[in-house]
Amino acid sequence: MSPAPPITPPGALPGTLITVAPTGAEANKADVPALPVTLEELLATARDAEAIGASVIHVHIRDEQARPTLDLGRLTETVTALREATSLIVQLSTGGAVTDPEENRLRVLDAAPDAASCSMGTVNFGRDVFLNRWDFIVELHNRMRDSEIVPEYEIFDLGQLTTLQRLLDRHGLPYGEHVHVDLVMGVPGGMPGTAQALVAAVAVLPPGATFAATGVGRTAIPVMLAALSAGGHLRVGMEDTLTYAPGEPVRDNAQLVARAAGIAKIAQRPPMSIANARALLGVRPMVSVA
Ligand code: KMH
Ligand code: ZN
């Protein structure tokens, strides 16, 4: 049997894994009409993002009143619908909104996504607190491995990378045996969205880990450029960015994915195929929904 093809041809620069985070739990539909909050809006967003070069979708959903929800029935329906409509890797948020109790955040895994976020510590989140206790982190990490769900370790501040190393030392590698980190930078209360902070974080990643980065608000572009130049991947979307340029609201998520794909091409690290993204992250093979 011939060996599996390498993820990238020998000598080639690695492509860029682009994650779209289209909705989040913080923005209000009333203030941001372009925010995708219904299933139909989410599916249209997902199809566009896939066509432009995204390979992962980071999903927060809303209820009938466009309020953030972790309702398991809705989450399961969303995962199924995204799989029918696209080939994207479906990553559910276990972060939810700052008000969501731990038990509801753990139950997200029952919707059986390909991947899920796993935040590595408590952080001030504007005027709120995003609470992630050590025991909760351990529970999330272990349940994900038992359910064959690939974690994306969300890092809001430098010390959370120490927590990640401690987690791996004590509880072992995740499902897929690859560690992938997302640096969420520029949150008011977390690390700044600067090249210097990104370089400091990359220096203390666990050995062999890959990383993506996103810069919240006006830090989006500095973080994107720093991540590309440091060999990292990108997360973009209206969860993190609502202003495209000073005084110019984001038109839609496709506009942000297109900008990331364009800059990645200029950096000679074009968007990675979904097949390569699955191989990189160690996500389960596509389940047929025919
Ligand atoms: N909405 C934030 C409080 C995640 O998705 O895992 C948490 C968050 C992180 O968005
Ligand atoms: Zn999120």
PDB file of C-alpha atoms and ligand atoms in Angstrom:
ATOM      1  CA  MET A   1       0.000   0.000   0.000  1.00  0.00           C
ATOM      2  CA  SER A   2       1.415   3.401  -0.923  1.00  0.00           C
ATOM      3  CA  PRO A   3       1.869   5.860   1.954  1.00  0.00           C
ATOM      4  CA  ALA A   4      -0.730   8.600   2.475  1.00  0.00           C
ATOM      5  CA  PRO A   5       0.158  11.803   0.590  1.00  0.00           C
ATOM      6  CA  PRO A   6       1.840  14.454   2.744  1.00  0.00           C
ATOM      7  CA  ILE A   7      -0.310  17.346   3.913  1.00  0.00           C
ATOM      8  CA  THR A   8       1.790  19.736   1.834  1.00  0.00           C
ATOM      9  CA  PRO A   9       4.219  18.863  -0.958  1.00  0.00           C
ATOM     10  CA  PRO A  10       7.844  18.721   0.213  1.00  0.00           C
ATOM     11  CA  GLY A  11       9.345  22.182   0.234  1.00  0.00           C
ATOM     12  CA  ALA A  12       6.013  23.962  -0.118  1.00  0.00           C
ATOM     13  CA  LEU A  13       4.950  26.595   2.377  1.00  0.00           C
ATOM     14  CA  PRO A  14       2.055  25.360   4.490  1.00  0.00           C
ATOM     15  CA  GLY A  15      -1.334  26.664   3.446  1.00  0.00           C
ATOM     16  CA  THR A  16      -3.435  28.762   5.800  1.00  0.00           C
ATOM     17  CA  LEU A  17      -6.281  27.198   7.699  1.00  0.00           C
ATOM     18  CA  ILE A  18      -9.045  29.794   7.806  1.00  0.00           C
ATOM     19  CA  THR A  19     -11.760  29.562  10.436  1.00  0.00           C
ATOM     20  CA  VAL A  20     -14.869  31.690  10.129  1.00  0.00           C
ATOM     21  CA  ALA A  21     -16.504  32.723  13.421  1.00  0.00           C
ATOM     22  CA  PRO A  22     -19.643  34.336  12.044  1.00  0.00           C
ATOM     23  CA  THR A  23     -21.876  35.134  15.019  1.00  0.00           C
ATOM     24  CA  GLY A  24     -20.458  34.949  18.551  1.00  0.00           C
ATOM     25  CA  ALA A  25     -22.565  35.561  21.625  1.00  0.00           C
ATOM     26  CA  GLU A  26     -21.989  39.254  22.192  1.00  0.00           C
ATOM     27  CA  ALA A  27     -23.321  41.345  19.271  1.00  0.00           C
ATOM     28  CA  ASN A  28     -27.033  42.189  19.021  1.00  0.00           C
ATOM     29  CA  LYS A  29     -28.916  41.579  15.795  1.00  0.00           C
ATOM     30  CA  ALA A  30     -30.750  44.868  16.342  1.00  0.00           C
ATOM     31  CA  ASP A  31     -27.431  46.743  16.293  1.00  0.00           C
ATOM     32  CA  VAL A  32     -25.795  44.593  13.605  1.00  0.00           C
ATOM     33  CA  PRO A  33     -28.398  43.548  11.012  1.00  0.00           C
ATOM     34  CA  ALA A  34     -25.811  41.593   8.961  1.00  0.00           C
ATOM     35  CA  LEU A  35     -25.117  39.214  11.883  1.00  0.00           C
ATOM     36  CA  PRO A  36     -26.237  35.671  10.938  1.00  0.00           C
ATOM     37  CA  VAL A  37     -28.616  34.516  13.689  1.00  0.00           C
ATOM     38  CA  THR A  38     -31.123  32.187  12.009  1.00  0.00           C
ATOM     39  CA  LEU A  39     -30.229  28.744  10.681  1.00  0.00           C
ATOM     40  CA  GLU A  40     -30.854  29.947   7.136  1.00  0.00           C
ATOM     41  CA  GLU A  41     -28.549  32.931   7.614  1.00  0.00           C
ATOM     42  CA  LEU A  42     -25.888  30.679   9.145  1.00  0.00           C
ATOM     43  CA  LEU A  43     -26.066  28.173   6.269  1.00  0.00           C
ATOM     44  CA  ALA A  44     -25.805  30.923   3.639  1.00  0.00           C
ATOM     45  CA  THR A  45     -22.808  32.340   5.521  1.00  0.00           C
ATOM     46  CA  ALA A  46     -21.200  28.909   5.735  1.00  0.00           C
ATOM     47  CA  ARG A  47     -21.616  28.212   2.008  1.00  0.00           C
ATOM     48  CA  ASP A  48     -20.089  31.579   1.114  1.00  0.00           C
ATOM     49  CA  ALA A  49     -17.193  31.127   3.521  1.00  0.00           C
ATOM     50  CA  GLU A  50     -16.427  27.652   2.165  1.00  0.00           C
ATOM     51  CA  ALA A  51     -16.429  28.940  -1.405  1.00  0.00           C
ATOM     52  CA  ILE A  52     -13.983  31.711  -0.504  1.00  0.00           C
ATOM     53  CA  GLY A  53     -11.513  29.518   1.389  1.00  0.00           C
ATOM     54  CA  ALA A  54     -12.633  28.799   4.958  1.00  0.00           C
ATOM     55  CA  SER A  55     -12.237  25.234   6.186  1.00  0.00           C
ATOM     56  CA  VAL A  56     -13.609  25.504   9.747  1.00  0.00           C
ATOM     57  CA  ILE A  57     -16.745  27.205  11.093  1.00  0.00           C
ATOM     58  CA  HIS A  58     -16.815  28.200  14.781  1.00  0.00           C
ATOM     59  CA  VAL A  59     -20.482  28.191  15.725  1.00  0.00           C
ATOM     60  CA  HIS A  60     -22.552  30.064  18.303  1.00  0.00           C
ATOM     61  CA  ILE A  61     -26.295  29.892  17.745  1.00  0.00           C
ATOM     62  CA  ARG A  62     -29.229  32.112  18.668  1.00  0.00           C
ATOM     63  CA  ASP A  63     -32.845  31.457  19.666  1.00  0.00           C
ATOM     64  CA  GLU A  64     -36.054  32.773  18.052  1.00  0.00           C
ATOM     65  CA  GLN A  65     -35.415  36.170  19.641  1.00  0.00           C
ATOM     66  CA  ALA A  66     -31.802  36.174  18.371  1.00  0.00           C
ATOM     67  CA  ARG A  67     -30.483  35.687  21.923  1.00  0.00           C
ATOM     68  CA  PRO A  68     -27.481  33.367  22.455  1.00  0.00           C
ATOM     69  CA  THR A  69     -28.566  29.829  23.340  1.00  0.00           C
ATOM     70  CA  LEU A  70     -26.962  26.443  24.023  1.00  0.00           C
ATOM     71  CA  ASP A  71     -30.210  24.548  23.423  1.00  0.00           C
ATOM     72  CA  LEU A  72     -29.113  21.001  22.556  1.00  0.00           C
ATOM     73  CA  GLY A  73     -31.882  20.353  20.025  1.00  0.00           C
ATOM     74  CA  ARG A  74     -31.035  23.501  18.096  1.00  0.00           C
ATOM     75  CA  LEU A  75     -27.303  22.746  18.259  1.00  0.00           C
ATOM     76  CA  THR A  76     -27.826  19.215  16.927  1.00  0.00           C
ATOM     77  CA  GLU A  77     -30.041  20.503  14.119  1.00  0.00           C
ATOM     78  CA  THR A  78     -27.391  23.097  13.278  1.00  0.00           C
ATOM     79  CA  VAL A  79     -24.571  20.533  13.118  1.00  0.00           C
ATOM     80  CA  THR A  80     -26.647  18.296  10.818  1.00  0.00           C
ATOM     81  CA  ALA A  81     -27.671  21.176   8.568  1.00  0.00           C
ATOM     82  CA  LEU A  82     -24.105  22.493   8.244  1.00  0.00           C
ATOM     83  CA  ARG A  83     -22.906  19.001   7.287  1.00  0.00           C
ATOM     84  CA  GLU A  84     -25.614  18.721   4.637  1.00  0.00           C
ATOM     85  CA  ALA A  85     -24.930  22.178   3.218  1.00  0.00           C
ATOM     86  CA  THR A  86     -21.108  22.250   3.315  1.00  0.00           C
ATOM     87  CA  SER A  87     -17.975  20.180   3.882  1.00  0.00           C
ATOM     88  CA  LEU A  88     -16.697  22.588   6.533  1.00  0.00           C
ATOM     89  CA  ILE A  89     -15.285  21.261   9.802  1.00  0.00           C
ATOM     90  CA  VAL A  90     -18.016  22.085  12.321  1.00  0.00           C
ATOM     91  CA  GLN A  91     -16.594  23.469  15.566  1.00  0.00           C
ATOM     92  CA  LEU A  92     -19.150  24.296  18.271  1.00  0.00           C
ATOM     93  CA  SER A  93     -18.405  26.869  20.927  1.00  0.00           C
ATOM     94  CA  THR A  94     -18.368  25.507  24.458  1.00  0.00           C
ATOM     95  CA  GLY A  95     -17.651  29.039  25.637  1.00  0.00           C
ATOM     96  CA  GLY A  96     -21.182  30.182  24.892  1.00  0.00           C
ATOM     97  CA  ALA A  97     -22.055  33.486  26.540  1.00  0.00           C
ATOM     98  CA  VAL A  98     -20.494  34.664  29.807  1.00  0.00           C
ATOM     99  CA  THR A  99     -23.792  33.857  31.546  1.00  0.00           C
ATOM    100  CA  ASP A 100     -23.974  30.186  30.490  1.00  0.00           C
ATOM    101  CA  PRO A 101     -23.603  27.640  33.323  1.00  0.00           C
ATOM    102  CA  GLU A 102     -20.914  24.961  33.091  1.00  0.00           C
ATOM    103  CA  GLU A 103     -23.373  22.059  32.750  1.00  0.00           C
ATOM    104  CA  ASN A 104     -24.904  23.623  29.622  1.00  0.00           C
ATOM    105  CA  ARG A 105     -21.455  24.273  28.170  1.00  0.00           C
ATOM    106  CA  LEU A 106     -20.476  20.614  28.703  1.00  0.00           C
ATOM    107  CA  ARG A 107     -23.742  19.416  27.138  1.00  0.00           C
ATOM    108  CA  VAL A 108     -22.784  21.114  23.845  1.00  0.00           C
ATOM    109  CA  LEU A 109     -20.588  18.063  23.150  1.00  0.00           C
ATOM    110  CA  ASP A 110     -23.734  15.888  22.922  1.00  0.00           C
ATOM    111  CA  ALA A 111     -24.488  17.588  19.604  1.00  0.00           C
ATOM    112  CA  ALA A 112     -21.521  15.582  18.231  1.00  0.00           C
ATOM    113  CA  PRO A 113     -19.597  18.264  16.323  1.00  0.00           C
ATOM    114  CA  ASP A 114     -16.261  17.524  14.633  1.00  0.00           C
ATOM    115  CA  ALA A 115     -14.525  19.962  16.934  1.00  0.00           C
ATOM    116  CA  ALA A 116     -15.235  22.290  19.843  1.00  0.00           C
ATOM    117  CA  SER A 117     -13.565  25.186  21.587  1.00  0.00           C
ATOM    118  CA  CYS A 118     -11.944  24.607  24.990  1.00  0.00           C
ATOM    119  CA  SER A 119     -10.953  27.799  26.790  1.00  0.00           C
ATOM    120  CA  MET A 120      -7.845  27.613  28.946  1.00  0.00           C
ATOM    121  CA  GLY A 121      -8.640  30.003  31.761  1.00  0.00           C
ATOM    122  CA  THR A 122     -10.703  32.734  33.321  1.00  0.00           C
ATOM    123  CA  VAL A 123     -10.398  36.198  31.834  1.00  0.00           C
ATOM    124  CA  ASN A 124     -12.021  39.570  32.293  1.00  0.00           C
ATOM    125  CA  PHE A 125     -14.249  40.066  29.261  1.00  0.00           C
ATOM    126  CA  GLY A 126     -14.993  43.747  29.006  1.00  0.00           C
ATOM    127  CA  ARG A 127     -17.164  44.411  32.050  1.00  0.00           C
ATOM    128  CA  ASP A 128     -17.924  40.702  32.435  1.00  0.00           C
ATOM    129  CA  VAL A 129     -15.925  37.671  33.528  1.00  0.00           C
ATOM    130  CA  PHE A 130     -15.502  34.623  31.282  1.00  0.00           C
ATOM    131  CA  LEU A 131     -15.143  31.881  33.891  1.00  0.00           C
ATOM    132  CA  ASN A 132     -13.127  28.735  33.159  1.00  0.00           C
ATOM    133  CA  ARG A 133     -12.157  26.878  36.333  1.00  0.00           C
ATOM    134  CA  TRP A 134      -9.373  24.268  36.233  1.00  0.00           C
ATOM    135  CA  ASP A 135     -11.731  21.375  37.073  1.00  0.00           C
ATOM    136  CA  PHE A 136     -14.117  22.495  34.333  1.00  0.00           C
ATOM    137  CA  ILE A 137     -11.275  22.654  31.805  1.00  0.00           C
ATOM    138  CA  VAL A 138     -10.178  19.124  32.722  1.00  0.00           C
ATOM    139  CA  GLU A 139     -13.739  17.829  32.397  1.00  0.00           C
ATOM    140  CA  LEU A 140     -14.157  19.443  28.982  1.00  0.00           C
ATOM    141  CA  HIS A 141     -10.802  18.124  27.719  1.00  0.00           C
ATOM    142  CA  ASN A 142     -11.527  14.562  28.903  1.00  0.00           C
ATOM    143  CA  ARG A 143     -15.108  14.470  27.649  1.00  0.00           C
ATOM    144  CA  MET A 144     -13.969  15.697  24.230  1.00  0.00           C
ATOM    145  CA  ARG A 145     -11.416  12.904  23.991  1.00  0.00           C
ATOM    146  CA  ASP A 146     -14.031  10.317  25.040  1.00  0.00           C
ATOM    147  CA  SER A 147     -16.423  11.662  22.367  1.00  0.00           C
ATOM    148  CA  GLU A 148     -13.757  11.852  19.611  1.00  0.00           C
ATOM    149  CA  ILE A 149     -14.181  15.628  19.314  1.00  0.00           C
ATOM    150  CA  VAL A 150     -11.095  17.681  18.441  1.00  0.00           C
ATOM    151  CA  PRO A 151     -10.513  20.620  20.798  1.00  0.00           C
ATOM    152  CA  GLU A 152      -9.331  24.020  19.761  1.00  0.00           C
ATOM    153  CA  TYR A 153      -7.665  25.446  22.857  1.00  0.00           C
ATOM    154  CA  GLU A 154      -8.719  29.098  23.183  1.00  0.00           C
ATOM    155  CA  ILE A 155      -6.017  31.302  24.686  1.00  0.00           C
ATOM    156  CA  PHE A 156      -6.951  34.783  25.874  1.00  0.00           C
ATOM    157  CA  ASP A 157      -3.815  35.505  27.890  1.00  0.00           C
ATOM    158  CA  LEU A 158      -0.234  34.271  28.058  1.00  0.00           C
ATOM    159  CA  GLY A 159      -0.538  32.311  31.319  1.00  0.00           C
ATOM    160  CA  GLN A 160      -3.276  30.193  29.766  1.00  0.00           C
ATOM    161  CA  LEU A 161      -0.582  28.500  27.672  1.00  0.00           C
ATOM    162  CA  THR A 162       1.027  27.355  30.929  1.00  0.00           C
ATOM    163  CA  THR A 163      -2.345  25.942  31.911  1.00  0.00           C
ATOM    164  CA  LEU A 164      -2.534  24.136  28.565  1.00  0.00           C
ATOM    165  CA  GLN A 165       0.877  22.545  29.087  1.00  0.00           C
ATOM    166  CA  ARG A 166      -0.175  21.447  32.580  1.00  0.00           C
ATOM    167  CA  LEU A 167      -3.398  19.987  31.166  1.00  0.00           C
ATOM    168  CA  LEU A 168      -1.512  17.970  28.544  1.00  0.00           C
ATOM    169  CA  ASP A 169       1.113  16.807  31.056  1.00  0.00           C
ATOM    170  CA  ARG A 170      -1.520  15.571  33.505  1.00  0.00           C
ATOM    171  CA  HIS A 171      -4.302  14.384  31.203  1.00  0.00           C
ATOM    172  CA  GLY A 172      -2.655  13.539  27.897  1.00  0.00           C
ATOM    173  CA  LEU A 173      -3.147  14.527  24.286  1.00  0.00           C
ATOM    174  CA  PRO A 174      -6.600  15.271  22.872  1.00  0.00           C
ATOM    175  CA  TYR A 175      -8.491  13.136  20.361  1.00  0.00           C
ATOM    176  CA  GLY A 176      -6.552  13.288  17.099  1.00  0.00           C
ATOM    177  CA  GLU A 177      -3.296  13.552  19.089  1.00  0.00           C
ATOM    178  CA  HIS A 178      -2.551  16.990  17.701  1.00  0.00           C
ATOM    179  CA  VAL A 179      -2.654  20.216  19.708  1.00  0.00           C
ATOM    180  CA  HIS A 180      -4.166  23.218  17.942  1.00  0.00           C
ATOM    181  CA  VAL A 181      -4.439  26.555  19.688  1.00  0.00           C
ATOM    182  CA  ASP A 182      -6.379  29.708  18.864  1.00  0.00           C
ATOM    183  CA  LEU A 183      -4.919  32.952  20.203  1.00  0.00           C
ATOM    184  CA  VAL A 184      -7.866  35.270  20.828  1.00  0.00           C
ATOM    185  CA  MET A 185      -6.132  38.621  21.146  1.00  0.00           C
ATOM    186  CA  GLY A 186      -7.272  42.119  21.976  1.00  0.00           C
ATOM    187  CA  VAL A 187     -10.171  41.152  24.263  1.00  0.00           C
ATOM    188  CA  PRO A 188     -10.500  43.934  26.868  1.00  0.00           C
ATOM    189  CA  GLY A 189      -9.058  42.051  29.842  1.00  0.00           C
ATOM    190  CA  GLY A 190      -6.824  39.670  27.890  1.00  0.00           C
ATOM    191  CA  MET A 191      -3.504  39.934  26.057  1.00  0.00           C
ATOM    192  CA  PRO A 192      -3.152  42.800  23.594  1.00  0.00           C
ATOM    193  CA  GLY A 193      -3.538  42.239  19.864  1.00  0.00           C
ATOM    194  CA  THR A 194       0.053  43.070  18.952  1.00  0.00           C
ATOM    195  CA  ALA A 195       2.889  41.380  17.077  1.00  0.00           C
ATOM    196  CA  GLN A 196       4.951  41.403  20.278  1.00  0.00           C
ATOM    197  CA  ALA A 197       2.284  39.549  22.259  1.00  0.00           C
ATOM    198  CA  LEU A 198       1.814  37.039  19.441  1.00  0.00           C
ATOM    199  CA  VAL A 199       5.539  36.291  19.293  1.00  0.00           C
ATOM    200  CA  ALA A 200       5.616  35.852  23.084  1.00  0.00           C
ATOM    201  CA  ALA A 201       2.699  33.409  22.902  1.00  0.00           C
ATOM    202  CA  VAL A 202       4.140  31.415  20.005  1.00  0.00           C
ATOM    203  CA  ALA A 203       7.399  31.013  21.961  1.00  0.00           C
ATOM    204  CA  VAL A 204       5.579  29.048  24.692  1.00  0.00           C
ATOM    205  CA  LEU A 205       3.268  26.860  22.599  1.00  0.00           C
ATOM    206  CA  PRO A 206       3.418  23.164  23.485  1.00  0.00           C
ATOM    207  CA  PRO A 207       5.960  21.334  21.298  1.00  0.00           C
ATOM    208  CA  GLY A 208       4.445  20.370  17.926  1.00  0.00           C
ATOM    209  CA  ALA A 209       1.349  22.531  18.372  1.00  0.00           C
ATOM    210  CA  THR A 210      -0.103  24.587  15.532  1.00  0.00           C
ATOM    211  CA  PHE A 211      -1.831  27.880  16.130  1.00  0.00           C
ATOM    212  CA  ALA A 212      -4.345  30.267  14.660  1.00  0.00           C
ATOM    213  CA  ALA A 213      -4.906  33.824  15.802  1.00  0.00           C
ATOM    214  CA  THR A 214      -7.642  36.403  15.736  1.00  0.00           C
ATOM    215  CA  GLY A 215      -7.499  40.016  16.815  1.00  0.00           C
ATOM    216  CA  VAL A 216     -10.669  41.492  18.238  1.00  0.00           C
ATOM    217  CA  GLY A 217     -11.867  44.839  16.895  1.00  0.00           C
ATOM    218  CA  ARG A 218      -9.166  47.077  15.492  1.00  0.00           C
ATOM    219  CA  THR A 219      -6.439  44.538  16.264  1.00  0.00           C
ATOM    220  CA  ALA A 220      -7.721  42.258  13.474  1.00  0.00           C
ATOM    221  CA  ILE A 221      -5.199  43.277  10.826  1.00  0.00           C
ATOM    222  CA  PRO A 222      -2.026  43.512  12.960  1.00  0.00           C
ATOM    223  CA  VAL A 223      -2.794  40.079  14.415  1.00  0.00           C
ATOM    224  CA  MET A 224      -3.534  38.613  10.971  1.00  0.00           C
ATOM    225  CA  LEU A 225      -0.252  39.868   9.527  1.00  0.00           C
ATOM    226  CA  ALA A 226       1.745  38.757  12.572  1.00  0.00           C
ATOM    227  CA  ALA A 227       0.139  35.298  12.535  1.00  0.00           C
ATOM    228  CA  LEU A 228       0.870  34.753   8.848  1.00  0.00           C
ATOM    229  CA  SER A 229       4.474  35.833   9.215  1.00  0.00           C
ATOM    230  CA  ALA A 230       4.924  33.534  12.230  1.00  0.00           C
ATOM    231  CA  GLY A 231       3.572  30.489  10.348  1.00  0.00           C
ATOM    232  CA  GLY A 232       0.152  30.573  11.988  1.00  0.00           C
ATOM    233  CA  HIS A 233      -3.414  30.179  10.770  1.00  0.00           C
ATOM    234  CA  LEU A 234      -6.298  32.634  10.848  1.00  0.00           C
ATOM    235  CA  ARG A 235      -9.696  33.056  12.434  1.00  0.00           C
ATOM    236  CA  VAL A 236     -11.913  35.850  11.137  1.00  0.00           C
ATOM    237  CA  GLY A 237     -15.576  36.758  11.390  1.00  0.00           C
ATOM    238  CA  MET A 238     -18.223  38.940  12.931  1.00  0.00           C
ATOM    239  CA  GLU A 239     -17.777  37.271  16.337  1.00  0.00           C
ATOM    240  CA  ASP A 240     -14.543  39.283  16.555  1.00  0.00           C
ATOM    241  CA  THR A 241     -14.797  42.115  14.034  1.00  0.00           C
ATOM    242  CA  LEU A 242     -17.719  44.410  13.264  1.00  0.00           C
ATOM    243  CA  THR A 243     -15.827  47.300  11.653  1.00  0.00           C
ATOM    244  CA  TYR A 244     -14.038  46.639   8.351  1.00  0.00           C
ATOM    245  CA  ALA A 245     -12.110  49.919   8.332  1.00  0.00           C
ATOM    246  CA  PRO A 246     -12.447  53.056  10.473  1.00  0.00           C
ATOM    247  CA  GLY A 247     -16.054  54.236  10.132  1.00  0.00           C
ATOM    248  CA  GLU A 248     -17.014  51.343   7.824  1.00  0.00           C
ATOM    249  CA  PRO A 249     -19.182  48.550   9.268  1.00  0.00           C
ATOM    250  CA  VAL A 250     -18.490  45.006   8.082  1.00  0.00           C
ATOM    251  CA  ARG A 251     -20.834  44.170   5.186  1.00  0.00           C
ATOM    252  CA  ASP A 252     -20.946  40.450   5.967  1.00  0.00           C
ATOM    253  CA  ASN A 253     -18.729  37.548   7.028  1.00  0.00           C
ATOM    254  CA  ALA A 254     -17.784  36.826   3.418  1.00  0.00           C
ATOM    255  CA  GLN A 255     -16.064  40.203   3.267  1.00  0.00           C
ATOM    256  CA  LEU A 256     -13.830  39.221   6.205  1.00  0.00           C
ATOM    257  CA  VAL A 257     -13.070  35.739   4.848  1.00  0.00           C
ATOM    258  CA  ALA A 258     -12.227  37.242   1.437  1.00  0.00           C
ATOM    259  CA  ARG A 259      -9.824  39.715   3.040  1.00  0.00           C
ATOM    260  CA  ALA A 260      -8.100  36.921   4.993  1.00  0.00           C
ATOM    261  CA  ALA A 261      -7.889  34.654   1.938  1.00  0.00           C
ATOM    262  CA  GLY A 262      -6.458  37.502  -0.136  1.00  0.00           C
ATOM    263  CA  ILE A 263      -3.800  38.418   2.428  1.00  0.00           C
ATOM    264  CA  ALA A 264      -2.929  34.724   2.892  1.00  0.00           C
ATOM    265  CA  LYS A 265      -2.397  34.411  -0.874  1.00  0.00           C
ATOM    266  CA  ILE A 266      -0.173  37.489  -0.880  1.00  0.00           C
ATOM    267  CA  ALA A 267       1.812  35.871   1.948  1.00  0.00           C
ATOM    268  CA  GLN A 268       2.203  32.819  -0.341  1.00  0.00           C
ATOM    269  CA  ARG A 269       0.260  30.746   2.165  1.00  0.00           C
ATOM    270  CA  PRO A 270      -3.056  30.333   0.320  1.00  0.00           C
ATOM    271  CA  PRO A 271      -6.175  28.913   2.010  1.00  0.00           C
ATOM    272  CA  MET A 272      -5.785  25.268   2.963  1.00  0.00           C
ATOM    273  CA  SER A 273      -8.200  22.715   1.512  1.00  0.00           C
ATOM    274  CA  ILE A 274     -10.718  21.215   3.888  1.00  0.00           C
ATOM    275  CA  ALA A 275      -9.151  17.771   3.388  1.00  0.00           C
ATOM    276  CA  ASN A 276      -5.774  19.114   4.486  1.00  0.00           C
ATOM    277  CA  ALA A 277      -7.371  20.950   7.423  1.00  0.00           C
ATOM    278  CA  ARG A 278      -9.005  17.688   8.577  1.00  0.00           C
ATOM    279  CA  ALA A 279      -5.659  15.889   8.334  1.00  0.00           C
ATOM    280  CA  LEU A 280      -3.862  18.691  10.179  1.00  0.00           C
ATOM    281  CA  LEU A 281      -6.318  18.823  13.076  1.00  0.00           C
ATOM    282  CA  GLY A 282      -6.951  15.084  13.291  1.00  0.00           C
ATOM    283  CA  VAL A 283     -10.686  15.475  12.800  1.00  0.00           C
ATOM    284  CA  ARG A 284     -12.798  12.345  12.187  1.00  0.00           C
ATOM    285  CA  PRO A 285     -13.411  11.579   8.498  1.00  0.00           C
ATOM    286  CA  MET A 286     -16.533  13.147   6.974  1.00  0.00           C
ATOM    287  CA  VAL A 287     -19.710  11.325   7.996  1.00  0.00           C
ATOM    288  CA  SER A 288     -21.980  10.774   4.990  1.00  0.00           C
ATOM    289  CA  VAL A 289     -25.384  12.387   5.481  1.00  0.00           C
ATOM    290  CA  ALA A 290     -26.937  11.046   2.244  1.00  0.00           C
TER     291      ALA A 290
HETATM  292  N1  KMH B   1     -18.439  34.350  24.064  1.00  0.00           N
HETATM  293  C1  KMH B   1     -17.287  34.319  24.917  1.00  0.00           C
HETATM  294  C2  KMH B   1     -17.686  34.569  26.322  1.00  0.00           C
HETATM  295  C3  KMH B   1     -15.641  30.265  22.772  1.00  0.00           C
HETATM  296  O1  KMH B   1     -16.423  30.354  21.826  1.00  0.00           O
HETATM  297  O2  KMH B   1     -15.241  29.184  23.191  1.00  0.00           O
HETATM  298  C4  KMH B   1     -16.569  33.026  24.840  1.00  0.00           C
HETATM  299  C5  KMH B   1     -16.180  32.549  23.516  1.00  0.00           C
HETATM  300  C6  KMH B   1     -15.168  31.484  23.485  1.00  0.00           C
HETATM  301  O3  KMH B   1     -16.672  32.965  22.472  1.00  0.00           O
HETATM  302 ZN    ZN B   2     -16.700  31.814  20.258  1.00  0.00          ZN
END
